[in-house]
Coordinates of C-alpha atoms in Angstrom, one line a residue:
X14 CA 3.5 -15.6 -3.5
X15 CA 1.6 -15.4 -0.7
X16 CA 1.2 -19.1 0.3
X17 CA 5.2 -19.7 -0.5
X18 CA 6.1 -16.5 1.8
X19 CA 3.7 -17.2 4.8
X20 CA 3.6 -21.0 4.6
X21 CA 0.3 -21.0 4.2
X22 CA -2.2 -23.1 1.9
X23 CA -3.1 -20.9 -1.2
X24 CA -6.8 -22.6 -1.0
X25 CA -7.2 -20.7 2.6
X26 CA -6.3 -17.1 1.3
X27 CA -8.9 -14.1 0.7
X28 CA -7.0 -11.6 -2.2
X29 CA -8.6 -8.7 -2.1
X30 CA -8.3 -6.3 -5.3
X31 CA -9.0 -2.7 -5.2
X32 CA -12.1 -2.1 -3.1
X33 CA -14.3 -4.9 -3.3
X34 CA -13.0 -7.1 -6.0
X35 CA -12.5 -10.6 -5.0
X36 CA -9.4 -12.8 -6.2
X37 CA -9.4 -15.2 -4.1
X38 CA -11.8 -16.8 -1.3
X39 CA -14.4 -14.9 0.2
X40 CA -15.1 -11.3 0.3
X41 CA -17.8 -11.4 3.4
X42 CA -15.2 -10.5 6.0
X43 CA -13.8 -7.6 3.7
X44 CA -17.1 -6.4 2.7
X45 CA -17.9 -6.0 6.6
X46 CA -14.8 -4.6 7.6
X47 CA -14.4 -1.9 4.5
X48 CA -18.3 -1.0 5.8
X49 CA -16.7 -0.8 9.6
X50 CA -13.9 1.6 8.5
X51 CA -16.4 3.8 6.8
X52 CA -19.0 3.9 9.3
X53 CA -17.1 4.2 12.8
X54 CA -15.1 7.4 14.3
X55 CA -12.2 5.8 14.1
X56 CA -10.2 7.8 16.7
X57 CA -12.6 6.1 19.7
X58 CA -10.3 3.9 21.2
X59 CA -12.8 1.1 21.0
X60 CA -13.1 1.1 17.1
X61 CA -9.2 1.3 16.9
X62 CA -9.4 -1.7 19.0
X63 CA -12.0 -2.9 16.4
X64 CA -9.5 -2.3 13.5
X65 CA -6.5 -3.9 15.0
X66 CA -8.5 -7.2 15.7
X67 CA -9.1 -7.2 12.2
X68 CA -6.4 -5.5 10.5
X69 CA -2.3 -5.7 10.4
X70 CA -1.9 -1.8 11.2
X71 CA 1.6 -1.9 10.7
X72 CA 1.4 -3.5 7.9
X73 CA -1.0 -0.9 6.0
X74 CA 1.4 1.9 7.8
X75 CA 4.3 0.6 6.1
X76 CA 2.2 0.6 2.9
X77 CA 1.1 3.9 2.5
X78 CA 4.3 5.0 3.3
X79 CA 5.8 3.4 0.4
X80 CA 3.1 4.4 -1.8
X81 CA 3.3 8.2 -0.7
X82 CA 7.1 8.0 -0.6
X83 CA 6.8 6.9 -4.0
X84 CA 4.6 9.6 -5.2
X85 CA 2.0 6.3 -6.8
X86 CA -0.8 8.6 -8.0
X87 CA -3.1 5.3 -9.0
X88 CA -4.7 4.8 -5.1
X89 CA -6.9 2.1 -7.0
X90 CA -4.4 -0.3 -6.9
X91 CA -4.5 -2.2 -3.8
X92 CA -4.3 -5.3 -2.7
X93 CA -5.1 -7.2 0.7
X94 CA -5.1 -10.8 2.1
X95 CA -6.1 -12.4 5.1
X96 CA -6.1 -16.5 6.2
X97 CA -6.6 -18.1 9.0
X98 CA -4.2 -19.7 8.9
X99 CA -1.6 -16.8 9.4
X100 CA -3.4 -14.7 12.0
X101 CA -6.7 -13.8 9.5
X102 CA -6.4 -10.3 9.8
X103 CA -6.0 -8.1 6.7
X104 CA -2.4 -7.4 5.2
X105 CA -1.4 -4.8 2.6
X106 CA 1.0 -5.9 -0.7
X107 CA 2.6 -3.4 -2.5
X108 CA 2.1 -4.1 -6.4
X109 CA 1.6 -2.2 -9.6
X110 CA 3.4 1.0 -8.6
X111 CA 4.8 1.8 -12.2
X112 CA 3.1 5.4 -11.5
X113 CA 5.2 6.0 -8.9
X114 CA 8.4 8.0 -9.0
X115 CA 6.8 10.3 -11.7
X116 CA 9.0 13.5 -12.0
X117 CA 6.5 15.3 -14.0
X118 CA 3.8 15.2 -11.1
X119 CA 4.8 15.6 -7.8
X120 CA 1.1 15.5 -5.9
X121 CA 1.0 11.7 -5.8
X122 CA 0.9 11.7 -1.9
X123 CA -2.1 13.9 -1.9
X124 CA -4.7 11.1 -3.5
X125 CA -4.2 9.6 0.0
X126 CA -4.2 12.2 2.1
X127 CA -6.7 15.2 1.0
X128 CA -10.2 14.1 1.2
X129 CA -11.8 15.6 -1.8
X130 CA -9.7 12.6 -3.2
X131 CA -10.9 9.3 -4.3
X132 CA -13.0 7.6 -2.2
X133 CA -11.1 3.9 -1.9
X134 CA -10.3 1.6 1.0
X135 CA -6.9 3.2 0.6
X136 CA -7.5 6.8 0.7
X137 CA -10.8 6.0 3.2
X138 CA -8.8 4.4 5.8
X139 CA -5.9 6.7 6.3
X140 CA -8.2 9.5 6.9
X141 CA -9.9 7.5 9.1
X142 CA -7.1 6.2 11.2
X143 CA -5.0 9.3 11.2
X144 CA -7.8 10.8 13.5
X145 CA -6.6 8.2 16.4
X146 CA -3.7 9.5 18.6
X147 CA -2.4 5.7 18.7
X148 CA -2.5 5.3 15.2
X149 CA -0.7 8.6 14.8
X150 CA 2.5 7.5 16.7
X151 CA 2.6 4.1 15.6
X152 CA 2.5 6.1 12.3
X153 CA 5.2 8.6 13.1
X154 CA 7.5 5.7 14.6
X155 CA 7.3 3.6 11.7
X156 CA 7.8 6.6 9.3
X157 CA 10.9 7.7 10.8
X158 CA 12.2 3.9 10.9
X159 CA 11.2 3.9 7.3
X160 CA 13.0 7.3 6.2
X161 CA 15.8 6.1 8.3
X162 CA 16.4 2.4 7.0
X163 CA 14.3 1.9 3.7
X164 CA 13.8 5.1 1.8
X165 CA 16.8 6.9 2.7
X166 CA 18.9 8.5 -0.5
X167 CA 21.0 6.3 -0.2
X168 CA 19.0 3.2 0.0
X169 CA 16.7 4.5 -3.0
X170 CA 19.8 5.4 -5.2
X171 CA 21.4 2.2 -5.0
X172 CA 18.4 0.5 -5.7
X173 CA 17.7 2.3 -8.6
X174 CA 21.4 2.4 -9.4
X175 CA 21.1 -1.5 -9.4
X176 CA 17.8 -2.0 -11.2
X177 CA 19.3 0.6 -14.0
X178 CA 22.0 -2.0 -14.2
X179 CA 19.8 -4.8 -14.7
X180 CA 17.2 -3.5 -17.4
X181 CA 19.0 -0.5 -19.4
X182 CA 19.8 -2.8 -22.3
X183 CA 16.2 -3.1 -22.8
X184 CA 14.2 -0.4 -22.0
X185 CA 15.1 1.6 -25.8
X186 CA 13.2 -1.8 -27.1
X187 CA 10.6 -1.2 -24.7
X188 CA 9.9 2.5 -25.1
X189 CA 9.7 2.2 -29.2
X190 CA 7.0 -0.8 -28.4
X191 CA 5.0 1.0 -25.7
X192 CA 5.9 4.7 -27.0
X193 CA 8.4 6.8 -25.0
X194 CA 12.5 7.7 -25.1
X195 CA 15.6 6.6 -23.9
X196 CA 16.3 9.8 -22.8
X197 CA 12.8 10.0 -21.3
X198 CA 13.3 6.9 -19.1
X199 CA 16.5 8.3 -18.3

């Protein structure tokens, strides 16, 4: 997916999984830079400097956004890339979000936020960041450009309204397999 979205060679890729599991490539640069993010006040403009060099902010701003939006109470489920041949600084992909949009439990933004929460690279480095002022308005700027264009009501509901559309004739033969309703998907 990567290589055929970004153009890239799929031999020149580091995948990341979860905090330190390697995919793909090398982890070296990731293990450094996960140990940076832990081990720096982040909210010295020098060390943001540090993390942008290394790091597509925006990109990881417009991640935990969705995943907060979305309510995805499994933080472990992260992914990140990085080649040279793009600009080799760290990306975030959204993936594996099937605990997201869970009516029954409605703290899912908290696991990133509250810091008796997990300790993972996701929930690590938005406590981290959050502590920079410039962080905090790229932040705000590309959560109310979010809110306003991706996850408004109307967005959301027509996606789901679409998606609905596309897998209702199945899902009755996928709850019996995998346990679950009709009713309770509905």
């Amino acid at each position: 997916f990567i290589a055929a979205h970004y153009g890239i060679p799929s031999d020149d890729i580091d995948i990341i999984q979860g905090n330190q599991a390697l995919e793909n490539g090398s982890i070296k640069d990731w293990n450094s830079f996960f140990a940076y993010m832990k081990s720096h006040d982040l909210s010295k403009p020098e060390c943001y400097e540090y993390v942008k060099e290394h790091m597509d902010v925006q990109s990881y701003v417009d991640w935990i956004i969705a995943e907060t939006y979305i309510g995805n109470r499994d933080a472990g489920n992260v992914r990140v890339f990085r080649s040279p041949n793009l600009d080799n600084k760290w990306h975030w992909l959204l993936y594996d979000v099937d605990m997201g949009f869970n009516a029954t439990r409605s703290e899912g933004y908290l696991i990133y936020y509250k810091p008796t929460q997990q300790k993972l690279c996701a929930t690590d480095f938005i406590r981290g960041l959050a502590k920079n002022k410039d962080f905090r308005a790229l932040f705000l700027e590309r959560l109310e450009y979010q809110m306003t264009y991706v996850w408004s009501k109307e967005s959301v509901n027509g996606a789901i309204d679409m998606f609905v559309e596309h897998i209702d004739s199945e899902v009755e033969r996928n709850q019996k397999r995998w346990t679950g309703t009709y009713q309770g998907w509905e």
